Amino acid sequence: MNWIIAFELMMLVTSGCALLVSGWLLLQARKRRSLQALAGFGLMMALWCAGHIAIQQGWHLAGVLLILANPLMPTFFLHFALRFVRPQQSRAPAWLLWLSQHIVAIYSASVAVILLSWDGPGGTVVALGPFSDFFVFRGLGWVNIAYTVVVGVLAHLVLVWGLSVHRGNLRRSIVAMFGAGAWGLLLATSFIFPSLGFDWYPYPMLLLPSYVVLLVYGVVRYQILEANDFAKRTLPWLVLMLVLLGVMALLGALSAHFGLVQLAAVPLWQLWLCALLAVAVALSLRGPLTTLSGLLIYPGMRLDESLLERWLNQLKQEESWQGLQARAVELISAQVRQRVHIQLQHEGAGLPLYCEGELSILCQHQARGWRFRLQGWEDLKPGLRLTGEVFGSLLSTSCGLLERSLQLAEAERRRLASEHLVELGSLSAVMAHELRNPLNVISMATADLPAERRSLIQGQLARADRQISDLLLYSGRLELHRQPVLLPAMVDSMAGLFDWQQTRFDSDIPAGLLLTADPHRLQQVFTNLIENALSFVRNQPGSLIRIDCDATGRLIRIHNNGPAIDAALHATLFHPFVSRRAGGSGLGLAIVRRIMDAHGGSVSLREDLGWPVTFELNFPEEAAA
């Protein structure tokens, strides 16, 4: 009697699982039409199991009709397989295209076989082992079962073709279907044995609920992520149920040995039923009890997944540190119902400030990423402190995302600026070359002018030519021709190139000092620095320009005792088009820096050497070797 109840219970569970899964698949079928046919398969599985239950309850006619309707089960699965593998006209074989085009005819044939087996008759009810009523095939019922097998084979042939042409998740789903199909075939085989004359109890049919679940999960796990989340939550409860069933069976077997005679007299199926009811009650109370325990342990906390998702989305939308800070203050202050200060210590930010008695969340960038710390939360309720911890974690994540976003934006800005400078340099070089042609024409046109006017125009033309030369030098490509340069000789030879106008020039460079550099570019550096100094000290009483170097010969300094440079100009002094003298092109110091950079050195302004203005040239070690 116990095994009969177990059989009915498993058929009931299978039917219930199949109905639930079919309903869920119909909801999902709005996005994936192939799941409609799979839902039909689940519905027919539920009706097939209901037929066995009806026979056990004495409703023989209804049970036989439901079981003989089983050709529709593989027909629905064939329809699903055709939609799932998506055969295309150019790739699919002829037989597969024929099945796709005549699926309605296959449904009609299935209905015809069902009607034929109903009229046959196709089956009857006999006694089998502990069963007083069990279904077996008779007469045209064998046509019914043969047709069912043929359609099932066709469905799996469709899947075999899909396995050969698809890759990725579709292929994985097909492999999972084959595994579930093999398991279902093993379980259903025991249903056929009584029809063949074997008086065996169909033990494998007790595991039919697993077939429905495995088949559907194998299909959708790679297509619908919600199914994996549901399976993750359900699996622990299934394991718990199996453990409880095993414990109940062990308890029933050992209870007599411990003197628990009344417990030993309880049928095993009743113990199992109690265990299943206990699991069902625990599952139904899980949500309310979790909420209640949260309220008891963390009073005042009002966190859920939707709130956390809203927080994260709003924080991720901010595109600046100020915006992120303001948004964070708004969100957490509204949640805890009091003012919370947010301090973001990112690169370039000052040290955090904390006032005693204030609620604060400090996010800092550390070696291993962003970390947060709560300040002033010690006296709050546990629920509010947990709220602060959760929000701080989300805020740290948002800080990291914003930092990476700003870095990418800055890199893109620099790339565009670099491209713009390249274009500007090319344009400047072209314009400078083009300007020299009309200047030459103007110069030749002054030949017949009076000497005074010709001298004035020639001076301005020379000035324009120098500016064009500077523009070409700055915008063009620097190619260095390095060679040993005797620096004292070069400096002395340049002394006659300038109009000193009562300015004393002094050079204190050791005799024999050699620099490995491009002599033409090096002379351009000294020319620009001396001309720049002369523009401020020329015709001034006691004016002096001095050149010296340190003991290593790597640091060359050009001093002058003219007016000090305004501190506001220090940051941009070596930028192009920054000039502090009338008539200057604004490229002299920028050219000096570019030439020094090309040599692997640098140029800087010094005001700590006892002179109002000193420009220091720093050459690399190999240049002074």
Coordinates of C-alpha atoms in Angstrom, one line a residue:
M1 CA 0.0 0.0 0.0
N2 CA 2.9 2.4 0.7
W3 CA 4.3 2.1 -2.8
I4 CA 1.0 2.9 -4.3
I5 CA 0.8 6.1 -2.3
A6 CA 4.4 6.9 -3.3
F7 CA 3.5 6.4 -7.0
E8 CA 0.4 8.7 -6.8
L9 CA 2.4 11.3 -4.8
M10 CA 5.2 11.4 -7.4
M11 CA 2.7 11.6 -10.3
L12 CA 1.0 14.5 -8.5
V13 CA 4.3 16.3 -7.9
T14 CA 5.3 15.8 -11.6
S15 CA 2.0 17.1 -12.8
G16 CA 2.2 20.1 -10.5
C17 CA 5.8 20.9 -11.5
A18 CA 4.9 20.6 -15.2
L19 CA 1.9 22.9 -14.8
L20 CA 4.0 25.5 -12.9
V21 CA 6.8 25.3 -15.5
S22 CA 4.4 25.6 -18.4
G23 CA 2.8 28.7 -16.9
W24 CA 6.2 30.3 -16.4
L25 CA 7.3 29.4 -19.9
L26 CA 4.2 31.0 -21.4
L27 CA 5.1 34.2 -19.6
Q28 CA 8.6 34.1 -21.0
A29 CA 7.4 33.2 -24.5
R30 CA 6.5 36.8 -25.1
K31 CA 10.2 37.4 -25.8
R32 CA 11.1 33.9 -27.0
R33 CA 8.4 32.3 -29.2
S34 CA 10.1 28.9 -29.2
L35 CA 9.1 28.5 -25.5
Q36 CA 5.4 28.3 -26.4
A37 CA 5.9 24.8 -27.8
L38 CA 7.9 23.8 -24.8
A39 CA 5.1 25.0 -22.6
G40 CA 2.8 22.8 -24.6
F41 CA 5.1 19.8 -23.9
G42 CA 5.0 20.6 -20.1
L43 CA 1.1 20.8 -20.3
M44 CA 0.9 17.4 -22.0
M45 CA 3.3 15.9 -19.4
A46 CA 1.0 17.2 -16.6
L47 CA -2.1 15.6 -18.3
W48 CA -0.2 12.3 -18.8
C49 CA 0.6 12.1 -15.1
A50 CA -2.9 13.2 -14.3
G51 CA -4.1 10.2 -16.3
H52 CA -2.1 7.8 -14.0
I53 CA -3.6 9.5 -10.9
A54 CA -7.1 9.2 -12.4
I55 CA -6.6 5.4 -12.9
Q56 CA -5.4 5.0 -9.3
Q57 CA -8.5 6.8 -8.1
G58 CA -10.9 4.5 -10.1
W59 CA -11.6 6.9 -13.0
H60 CA -10.4 4.4 -15.6
L61 CA -11.9 5.9 -18.8
A62 CA -10.6 9.5 -18.1
G63 CA -7.2 8.1 -17.2
V64 CA -6.9 5.9 -20.3
L65 CA -7.9 8.8 -22.6
L66 CA -5.3 11.1 -20.9
I67 CA -2.5 8.6 -21.2
L68 CA -3.3 7.8 -24.9
A69 CA -3.0 11.5 -25.7
N70 CA 0.7 11.2 -25.2
P71 CA 1.6 11.5 -28.9
L72 CA 1.1 15.3 -28.5
M73 CA 3.9 15.4 -26.0
P74 CA 6.8 14.6 -28.5
T75 CA 5.0 16.6 -31.2
F76 CA 5.2 19.7 -29.0
F77 CA 8.8 18.9 -28.4
L78 CA 9.5 18.5 -32.1
H79 CA 7.9 21.9 -32.7
F80 CA 10.1 23.4 -30.0
A81 CA 13.2 21.8 -31.4
L82 CA 12.5 23.2 -34.9
R83 CA 12.0 26.7 -33.5
F84 CA 15.0 26.4 -31.2
V85 CA 17.6 25.4 -33.8
R86 CA 16.2 28.0 -36.3
P87 CA 16.9 26.1 -39.6
Q88 CA 17.6 28.5 -42.5
Q89 CA 16.8 27.9 -46.2
S90 CA 20.4 28.1 -47.3
R91 CA 21.9 25.8 -44.6
A92 CA 19.3 23.3 -43.5
P93 CA 18.8 19.9 -45.3
A94 CA 15.6 19.2 -47.2
W95 CA 14.0 16.9 -44.6
L96 CA 14.5 19.5 -41.9
L97 CA 12.9 22.2 -44.0
W98 CA 10.0 19.8 -44.8
L99 CA 9.4 19.3 -41.1
S100 CA 9.4 23.0 -40.5
Q101 CA 6.9 23.7 -43.3
H102 CA 4.5 20.8 -42.4
I103 CA 4.4 21.1 -38.6
V104 CA 0.7 21.7 -38.7
A105 CA 0.2 18.4 -40.6
I106 CA 2.3 16.6 -38.0
Y107 CA 0.0 18.0 -35.2
S108 CA -3.0 16.8 -37.3
A109 CA -1.4 13.3 -37.6
S110 CA -0.8 13.2 -33.9
V111 CA -4.5 14.0 -33.2
A112 CA -5.5 11.4 -35.7
V113 CA -3.4 8.7 -34.0
I114 CA -4.9 9.7 -30.6
L115 CA -8.5 9.5 -31.9
L116 CA -7.7 6.1 -33.5
S117 CA -6.2 4.7 -30.3
W118 CA -9.2 6.0 -28.3
D119 CA -11.5 4.2 -30.6
G120 CA -9.3 1.1 -30.8
P121 CA -9.3 0.6 -27.9
G122 CA -5.7 1.4 -27.3
G123 CA -5.2 0.3 -23.7
T124 CA -6.8 -1.2 -20.6
V125 CA -6.4 -1.3 -16.9
V126 CA -5.0 -4.4 -15.2
A127 CA -3.6 -5.4 -11.7
L128 CA 0.1 -5.1 -11.4
G129 CA 2.0 -6.1 -8.2
P130 CA 0.8 -3.9 -5.4
F131 CA -1.4 -2.0 -7.9
S132 CA -5.0 -3.1 -8.4
D133 CA -5.2 -0.7 -11.3
F134 CA -2.4 0.0 -13.8
F135 CA -2.5 1.0 -17.5
V136 CA -1.1 -1.3 -20.2
F137 CA -1.2 -0.9 -24.0
R138 CA -3.5 -3.1 -26.1
G139 CA -4.3 -3.3 -29.8
L140 CA -4.0 0.1 -31.5
G141 CA -2.3 1.4 -28.4
W142 CA 0.9 0.0 -29.9
V143 CA 0.4 2.2 -32.9
N144 CA 0.1 5.1 -30.5
I145 CA 3.3 4.3 -28.7
A146 CA 5.2 3.5 -32.0
Y147 CA 4.1 6.9 -33.4
T148 CA 5.2 8.6 -30.2
V149 CA 8.7 7.0 -30.4
V150 CA 9.1 8.0 -34.1
V151 CA 8.2 11.7 -33.4
G152 CA 10.5 11.7 -30.4
V153 CA 13.4 10.4 -32.6
L154 CA 12.6 13.1 -35.2
A155 CA 12.8 15.8 -32.6
H156 CA 16.2 14.5 -31.4
L157 CA 17.5 14.3 -35.0
V158 CA 16.6 18.0 -35.3
L159 CA 18.7 18.6 -32.2
V160 CA 21.6 16.6 -33.7
W161 CA 21.6 18.9 -36.7
G162 CA 21.5 21.9 -34.4
L163 CA 24.4 20.5 -32.5
S164 CA 26.4 20.3 -35.7
V165 CA 25.8 23.9 -36.8
H166 CA 25.5 26.0 -33.7
R167 CA 28.1 27.1 -31.2
G168 CA 28.1 28.9 -27.8
N169 CA 25.0 28.9 -25.6
L170 CA 22.7 27.3 -28.2
R171 CA 25.0 24.3 -28.4
R172 CA 25.2 24.1 -24.6
S173 CA 21.4 24.1 -24.3
I174 CA 21.2 21.3 -26.9
V175 CA 23.7 19.2 -25.0
A176 CA 21.7 19.7 -21.8
M177 CA 18.5 18.6 -23.6
F178 CA 20.2 15.4 -24.7
G179 CA 21.2 14.7 -21.2
A180 CA 17.7 15.4 -19.8
G181 CA 16.2 13.3 -22.7
A182 CA 18.4 10.3 -21.8
W183 CA 17.3 10.6 -18.2
G184 CA 13.6 10.8 -19.2
L185 CA 14.0 7.8 -21.5
L186 CA 15.4 5.8 -18.6
L187 CA 12.5 6.8 -16.3
A188 CA 9.8 6.2 -18.8
T189 CA 11.0 2.8 -19.9
S190 CA 9.6 1.2 -16.8
F191 CA 6.1 2.4 -17.8
I192 CA 6.3 0.1 -20.9
F193 CA 7.4 -3.1 -19.2
P194 CA 3.9 -4.1 -17.8
S195 CA 2.5 -3.8 -21.4
L196 CA 5.1 -6.3 -22.4
G197 CA 4.1 -8.8 -19.8
F198 CA 6.7 -8.0 -17.1
D199 CA 5.1 -7.9 -13.6
W200 CA 7.5 -5.2 -12.4
Y201 CA 6.8 -2.2 -10.2
P202 CA 7.8 1.0 -12.1
Y203 CA 10.3 2.3 -9.6
P204 CA 12.0 4.8 -12.0
M205 CA 8.7 6.6 -12.5
L206 CA 9.0 7.9 -8.9
L207 CA 11.8 10.2 -10.1
L208 CA 9.8 11.8 -13.0
P209 CA 9.6 15.2 -11.3
S210 CA 13.3 15.5 -11.8
Y211 CA 12.9 15.0 -15.6
V212 CA 10.6 17.9 -16.1
V213 CA 12.8 20.3 -14.1
L214 CA 16.1 19.1 -15.7
L215 CA 14.7 19.4 -19.2
V216 CA 13.3 22.9 -18.9
Y217 CA 16.3 24.2 -16.9
G218 CA 18.7 22.7 -19.4
V219 CA 16.9 24.6 -22.2
V220 CA 16.6 28.0 -20.5
R221 CA 19.6 28.3 -18.2
Y222 CA 21.8 29.7 -21.1
Q223 CA 18.9 31.8 -22.4
I224 CA 17.1 33.3 -19.4
L225 CA 19.3 34.4 -16.5
E226 CA 16.3 34.5 -14.1
A227 CA 16.1 30.7 -14.3
N228 CA 19.6 30.4 -12.9
D229 CA 18.7 32.8 -10.0
F230 CA 15.6 30.7 -9.3
A231 CA 17.6 27.5 -9.4
K232 CA 20.2 29.0 -7.0
R233 CA 17.5 29.8 -4.5
T234 CA 15.6 26.5 -5.0
L235 CA 18.5 24.0 -4.9
P236 CA 19.2 24.3 -1.1
W237 CA 15.6 23.6 -0.4
L238 CA 15.6 20.5 -2.6
V239 CA 18.7 19.2 -0.9
L240 CA 17.1 20.0 2.5
M241 CA 14.0 18.0 1.4
L242 CA 16.1 15.0 0.4
V243 CA 18.1 15.1 3.6
L244 CA 14.9 15.2 5.7
L245 CA 13.4 12.2 3.7
G246 CA 16.6 10.3 4.4
V247 CA 16.5 11.2 8.1
M248 CA 12.9 10.2 8.4
A249 CA 13.6 6.8 6.7
L250 CA 16.5 6.2 9.0
L251 CA 14.5 7.3 12.1
G252 CA 11.7 4.9 11.1
A253 CA 14.1 2.0 10.7
L254 CA 16.0 2.6 14.0
S255 CA 13.1 3.7 16.2
A256 CA 12.2 0.2 17.3
H257 CA 15.7 -0.5 18.5
F258 CA 15.5 2.6 20.8
G259 CA 12.1 1.6 22.3
L260 CA 10.1 4.0 20.2
V261 CA 7.5 1.5 19.3
Q262 CA 4.7 3.9 18.3
L263 CA 7.1 5.8 16.0
A264 CA 8.2 2.5 14.4
A265 CA 4.5 1.7 13.7
V266 CA 4.1 4.9 11.7
P267 CA 4.2 4.1 7.9
L268 CA 7.2 5.5 6.1
W269 CA 5.1 7.5 3.6
Q270 CA 3.5 9.3 6.5
L271 CA 6.9 10.3 7.9
W272 CA 7.9 11.5 4.5
L273 CA 4.7 13.4 4.1
C274 CA 5.4 15.1 7.4
A275 CA 8.9 16.0 6.3
L276 CA 7.6 17.5 3.0
L277 CA 5.0 19.5 4.8
A278 CA 7.7 20.8 7.2
V279 CA 9.8 21.9 4.3
A280 CA 6.8 23.5 2.6
V281 CA 5.8 25.4 5.7
A282 CA 9.5 26.6 6.3
L283 CA 9.6 27.7 2.6
S284 CA 6.4 29.7 2.9
L285 CA 7.5 31.4 6.1
R286 CA 11.1 32.1 4.9
G287 CA 10.3 35.6 3.5
P288 CA 8.2 36.9 6.5
L289 CA 10.7 35.4 9.0
T290 CA 13.7 37.0 7.3
T291 CA 11.9 40.4 7.3
L292 CA 11.0 39.9 11.0
S293 CA 14.5 38.9 12.0
G294 CA 15.9 41.9 10.1
L295 CA 13.5 44.3 12.0
L296 CA 14.4 42.7 15.3
I297 CA 18.2 42.7 14.8
Y298 CA 18.5 45.9 12.7
P299 CA 15.6 48.1 13.8
G300 CA 15.2 51.2 11.7
M301 CA 16.8 49.6 8.6
R302 CA 14.7 49.9 5.4
L303 CA 17.0 48.4 2.7
D304 CA 15.9 46.3 -0.2
E305 CA 17.3 45.4 -3.7
S306 CA 15.3 48.1 -5.5
L307 CA 16.6 50.8 -3.1
L308 CA 20.2 49.6 -3.6
E309 CA 19.8 49.5 -7.3
R310 CA 18.3 53.1 -7.3
W311 CA 21.2 54.3 -5.2
L312 CA 23.8 52.8 -7.5
N313 CA 22.2 54.1 -10.6
Q314 CA 21.9 57.7 -9.3
L315 CA 25.5 57.7 -8.1
K316 CA 26.8 56.3 -11.4
Q317 CA 25.1 59.1 -13.3
E318 CA 27.3 61.8 -11.7
E319 CA 30.2 63.1 -13.9
S320 CA 32.1 65.2 -11.4
W321 CA 33.4 64.8 -7.8
Q322 CA 31.3 67.7 -6.7
G323 CA 28.2 66.2 -8.2
L324 CA 28.9 62.8 -6.7
Q325 CA 29.4 64.3 -3.3
A326 CA 26.2 66.3 -3.4
R327 CA 24.2 63.3 -4.7
A328 CA 25.6 61.1 -2.0
V329 CA 24.7 63.6 0.7
E330 CA 21.2 63.8 -0.6
L331 CA 20.6 60.0 -0.8
I332 CA 22.0 58.9 2.6
S333 CA 20.6 61.9 4.5
A334 CA 17.1 61.1 3.2
Q335 CA 17.5 57.5 4.2
V336 CA 18.7 58.0 7.8
R337 CA 16.7 61.2 8.2
Q338 CA 19.5 63.4 9.4
R339 CA 22.3 65.3 7.8
V340 CA 25.3 63.2 6.7
H341 CA 28.6 64.7 5.5
I342 CA 30.3 63.1 2.6
Q343 CA 34.1 63.5 2.1
L344 CA 35.8 62.3 -1.0
Q345 CA 39.5 62.3 -0.8
H346 CA 40.5 61.8 -4.4
E347 CA 43.8 62.7 -6.1
G348 CA 44.3 66.5 -5.8
A349 CA 41.8 66.9 -2.9
G350 CA 42.8 68.3 0.4
L351 CA 42.9 66.5 3.7
P352 CA 39.5 65.4 5.1
L353 CA 38.0 67.5 7.8
Y354 CA 35.9 65.9 10.5
C355 CA 33.8 67.8 13.1
E356 CA 33.1 66.0 16.4
G357 CA 29.4 64.9 16.7
E358 CA 28.7 64.9 12.9
L359 CA 27.7 61.9 10.9
S360 CA 30.3 61.5 8.1
I361 CA 31.3 59.0 5.5
L362 CA 34.9 59.3 4.3
C363 CA 35.9 57.7 1.0
Q364 CA 39.7 57.6 0.3
H365 CA 41.7 56.4 -2.6
Q366 CA 44.3 53.9 -1.3
A367 CA 46.8 51.6 -2.8
R368 CA 44.3 48.8 -3.3
G369 CA 41.4 50.9 -4.5
W370 CA 38.7 53.1 -2.8
R371 CA 37.9 52.4 0.8
F372 CA 35.4 54.1 3.1
R373 CA 35.2 54.8 6.8
L374 CA 32.2 55.8 9.0
Q375 CA 32.8 58.6 11.5
G376 CA 30.4 59.5 14.2
W377 CA 28.1 56.5 13.7
E378 CA 29.0 54.7 16.9
D379 CA 25.9 55.7 18.9
L380 CA 23.3 55.0 16.2
K381 CA 21.1 51.9 16.1
P382 CA 22.5 48.8 14.4
G383 CA 20.1 49.2 11.5
L384 CA 21.3 52.7 10.7
R385 CA 24.9 51.7 11.0
L386 CA 24.3 48.9 8.6
T387 CA 22.7 51.3 6.3
G388 CA 25.8 53.5 6.5
E389 CA 28.0 50.5 5.8
V390 CA 26.0 49.5 2.7
F391 CA 25.9 53.0 1.4
G392 CA 29.6 53.5 2.0
S393 CA 30.3 50.4 0.0
L394 CA 28.2 51.6 -3.0
L395 CA 29.8 55.0 -2.7
S396 CA 33.3 53.5 -2.9
T397 CA 32.3 51.6 -6.0
S398 CA 30.9 54.7 -7.6
C399 CA 34.1 56.7 -6.8
G400 CA 36.2 54.0 -8.6
L401 CA 33.9 54.2 -11.6
L402 CA 34.0 58.0 -11.7
E403 CA 37.8 58.0 -11.4
R404 CA 38.2 55.7 -14.3
S405 CA 35.7 57.7 -16.3
L406 CA 37.5 60.9 -15.7
Q407 CA 40.9 59.3 -16.6
L408 CA 39.5 58.1 -19.9
A409 CA 38.0 61.5 -20.6
E410 CA 41.3 63.2 -19.8
A411 CA 43.2 60.8 -22.0
E412 CA 40.8 61.5 -24.8
R413 CA 41.1 65.3 -24.3
R414 CA 44.9 65.0 -24.5
R415 CA 44.7 62.9 -27.6
L416 CA 42.5 65.5 -29.3
A417 CA 44.7 68.3 -28.1
S418 CA 47.8 66.5 -29.5
E419 CA 46.1 66.0 -32.8
H420 CA 45.1 69.7 -32.8
L421 CA 48.7 70.8 -32.1
V422 CA 50.0 68.6 -34.9
E423 CA 47.5 70.2 -37.3
L424 CA 48.4 73.7 -36.0
G425 CA 52.1 73.0 -36.4
S426 CA 51.6 71.9 -40.0
L427 CA 49.5 75.0 -40.7
S428 CA 52.0 77.3 -39.1
A429 CA 54.9 75.9 -41.1
V430 CA 52.9 76.4 -44.4
M431 CA 51.8 79.9 -43.4
A432 CA 55.4 80.9 -42.4
H433 CA 56.8 79.7 -45.8
E434 CA 54.0 81.5 -47.7
L435 CA 54.6 84.8 -45.8
R436 CA 58.3 85.0 -46.8
N437 CA 57.4 85.4 -50.5
P438 CA 55.5 88.8 -50.0
L439 CA 58.2 89.9 -47.6
N440 CA 60.9 89.4 -50.2
V441 CA 58.8 91.4 -52.7
I442 CA 58.4 94.2 -50.2
S443 CA 62.2 94.2 -49.6
M444 CA 63.0 94.5 -53.3
A445 CA 60.4 97.3 -53.7
T446 CA 62.3 99.5 -51.2
A447 CA 65.4 99.7 -53.3
D448 CA 64.4 103.2 -54.7
L449 CA 63.2 104.7 -51.5
P450 CA 65.1 107.3 -49.5
A451 CA 67.7 105.7 -47.2
E452 CA 65.9 106.7 -44.0
R453 CA 62.6 105.2 -45.0
R454 CA 64.3 102.1 -46.6
S455 CA 66.2 101.5 -43.3
L456 CA 63.0 101.7 -41.3
I457 CA 61.2 99.2 -43.6
Q458 CA 64.2 96.9 -43.8
G459 CA 64.3 96.8 -40.0
Q460 CA 60.7 95.8 -39.7
L461 CA 61.1 93.2 -42.5
A462 CA 64.1 91.7 -40.6
R463 CA 62.0 91.6 -37.4
A464 CA 59.2 89.8 -39.3
D465 CA 61.7 87.4 -40.8
R466 CA 63.0 86.6 -37.3
Q467 CA 59.5 85.9 -36.1
I468 CA 58.8 83.6 -39.1
S469 CA 62.1 81.8 -38.4
D470 CA 61.0 81.3 -34.8
L471 CA 57.6 80.0 -35.9
L472 CA 59.2 77.6 -38.3
L473 CA 61.7 76.4 -35.7
Y474 CA 59.0 75.9 -33.1
S475 CA 56.4 74.2 -35.4
G476 CA 58.9 72.1 -37.4
R477 CA 60.5 68.8 -36.6
L478 CA 63.8 69.0 -34.7
E479 CA 66.6 66.8 -36.0
L480 CA 69.7 67.0 -33.9
H481 CA 73.2 66.5 -35.2
R482 CA 75.2 65.9 -32.0
Q483 CA 78.9 66.5 -31.9
P484 CA 81.4 67.8 -29.3
V485 CA 81.1 71.5 -28.8
L486 CA 83.8 73.6 -27.1
L487 CA 81.5 75.8 -25.1
P488 CA 83.8 78.6 -24.1
A489 CA 84.8 79.2 -27.7
M490 CA 81.1 79.2 -28.8
V491 CA 80.2 81.8 -26.1
D492 CA 83.1 84.0 -26.9
S493 CA 82.3 83.9 -30.6
M494 CA 78.7 85.0 -30.0
A495 CA 79.7 88.1 -28.1
G496 CA 80.1 90.1 -31.3
L497 CA 76.6 89.2 -32.5
F498 CA 74.7 91.5 -30.1
D499 CA 74.3 95.2 -29.6
W500 CA 75.2 95.4 -25.9
Q501 CA 74.6 99.1 -25.5
Q502 CA 76.5 99.7 -22.3
T503 CA 75.7 96.2 -20.9
R504 CA 78.6 94.3 -19.6
F505 CA 78.9 90.7 -20.6
D506 CA 80.9 88.3 -18.5
S507 CA 81.6 84.6 -19.1
D508 CA 83.1 82.3 -16.5
I509 CA 83.1 78.9 -18.2
P510 CA 86.2 76.7 -17.6
A511 CA 88.5 76.4 -20.6
G512 CA 88.2 73.2 -22.5
L513 CA 84.6 72.4 -21.3
L514 CA 83.0 70.2 -24.0
L515 CA 79.3 69.5 -24.4
T516 CA 78.0 66.8 -26.8
A517 CA 75.1 68.7 -28.5
D518 CA 73.9 70.1 -31.8
P519 CA 76.0 73.3 -32.2
H520 CA 73.5 75.1 -34.3
R521 CA 70.6 74.4 -31.8
L522 CA 72.8 75.2 -28.8
Q523 CA 73.7 78.5 -30.3
Q524 CA 70.0 79.2 -30.8
V525 CA 69.4 78.5 -27.1
F526 CA 72.1 81.1 -26.0
T527 CA 71.0 83.6 -28.6
N528 CA 67.4 83.5 -27.4
L529 CA 68.3 83.8 -23.7
I530 CA 70.8 86.6 -24.2
E531 CA 68.5 88.6 -26.5
N532 CA 65.7 88.1 -23.9
A533 CA 68.0 89.4 -21.1
L534 CA 69.2 92.4 -23.2
S535 CA 65.7 93.5 -23.9
F536 CA 65.4 94.3 -20.1
V537 CA 68.9 95.4 -19.1
R538 CA 70.1 97.3 -22.2
N539 CA 71.0 101.0 -21.5
Q540 CA 70.4 100.5 -17.8
P541 CA 73.2 101.7 -15.4
G542 CA 75.4 98.9 -14.2
S543 CA 73.6 96.3 -16.3
L544 CA 75.3 92.9 -16.5
I545 CA 74.8 89.5 -18.1
R546 CA 76.9 86.6 -16.9
I547 CA 77.3 83.0 -18.0
D548 CA 78.8 80.4 -15.7
C549 CA 78.4 76.7 -14.9
D550 CA 78.7 74.3 -12.0
A551 CA 81.6 71.9 -11.3
T552 CA 80.2 69.1 -13.4
G553 CA 79.7 71.2 -16.4
R554 CA 76.1 70.0 -16.8
L555 CA 74.4 73.1 -15.4
I556 CA 74.9 76.2 -17.5
R557 CA 73.4 79.4 -16.0
I558 CA 72.6 82.7 -17.7
H559 CA 72.2 85.5 -15.1
N560 CA 71.1 89.1 -15.5
N561 CA 70.5 91.9 -13.1
G562 CA 67.3 93.2 -14.7
P563 CA 63.9 93.3 -13.1
A564 CA 62.6 90.1 -11.6
I565 CA 59.9 88.2 -13.5
D566 CA 56.3 88.5 -12.2
A567 CA 55.4 85.4 -10.1
A568 CA 52.1 85.2 -12.1
L569 CA 54.1 84.4 -15.2
H570 CA 56.2 81.5 -13.7
A571 CA 53.8 78.7 -14.6
T572 CA 53.4 79.7 -18.2
L573 CA 56.9 81.3 -18.9
F574 CA 58.0 78.6 -21.3
H575 CA 54.7 78.2 -23.1
P576 CA 54.4 79.5 -26.7
F577 CA 53.1 83.0 -27.3
V578 CA 53.8 84.2 -23.7
S579 CA 56.0 87.3 -23.8
R580 CA 56.7 90.0 -21.3
R581 CA 58.6 92.4 -23.7
A582 CA 57.2 94.6 -26.4
G583 CA 57.7 93.4 -29.9
G584 CA 58.5 89.8 -28.8
S585 CA 57.1 86.8 -30.7
G586 CA 56.4 84.9 -27.5
L587 CA 58.3 81.9 -28.9
G588 CA 61.9 82.5 -27.7
L589 CA 61.7 80.7 -24.4
A590 CA 59.3 78.1 -25.8
I591 CA 62.0 77.3 -28.4
V592 CA 64.7 77.1 -25.7
R593 CA 62.6 74.5 -23.8
R594 CA 61.9 72.5 -27.0
I595 CA 65.6 72.3 -27.9
M596 CA 66.6 71.3 -24.4
D597 CA 63.9 68.6 -24.3
A598 CA 65.2 67.3 -27.6
H599 CA 68.7 67.0 -26.0
G600 CA 67.2 65.1 -23.0
G601 CA 67.7 68.1 -20.7
S602 CA 65.6 70.9 -19.3
V603 CA 65.5 74.6 -18.7
S604 CA 64.2 76.4 -15.6
L605 CA 63.9 79.8 -13.9
R606 CA 66.0 80.3 -10.8
E607 CA 65.6 83.1 -8.3
D608 CA 67.6 81.7 -5.4
L609 CA 71.2 82.3 -6.7
G610 CA 71.6 85.9 -5.8
W611 CA 70.5 87.3 -9.2
P612 CA 67.1 88.8 -10.0
V613 CA 66.8 86.4 -13.0
T614 CA 68.7 83.2 -13.8
F615 CA 67.9 80.7 -16.5
E616 CA 69.5 77.3 -15.8
L617 CA 70.2 74.8 -18.6
N618 CA 70.4 71.2 -17.3
F619 CA 72.1 68.9 -19.7
P620 CA 72.1 65.0 -19.2
E621 CA 75.2 63.3 -17.9
E622 CA 76.2 61.8 -21.2
A623 CA 76.3 65.3 -22.8
A624 CA 78.9 66.6 -20.3
A625 CA 81.0 63.4 -20.3

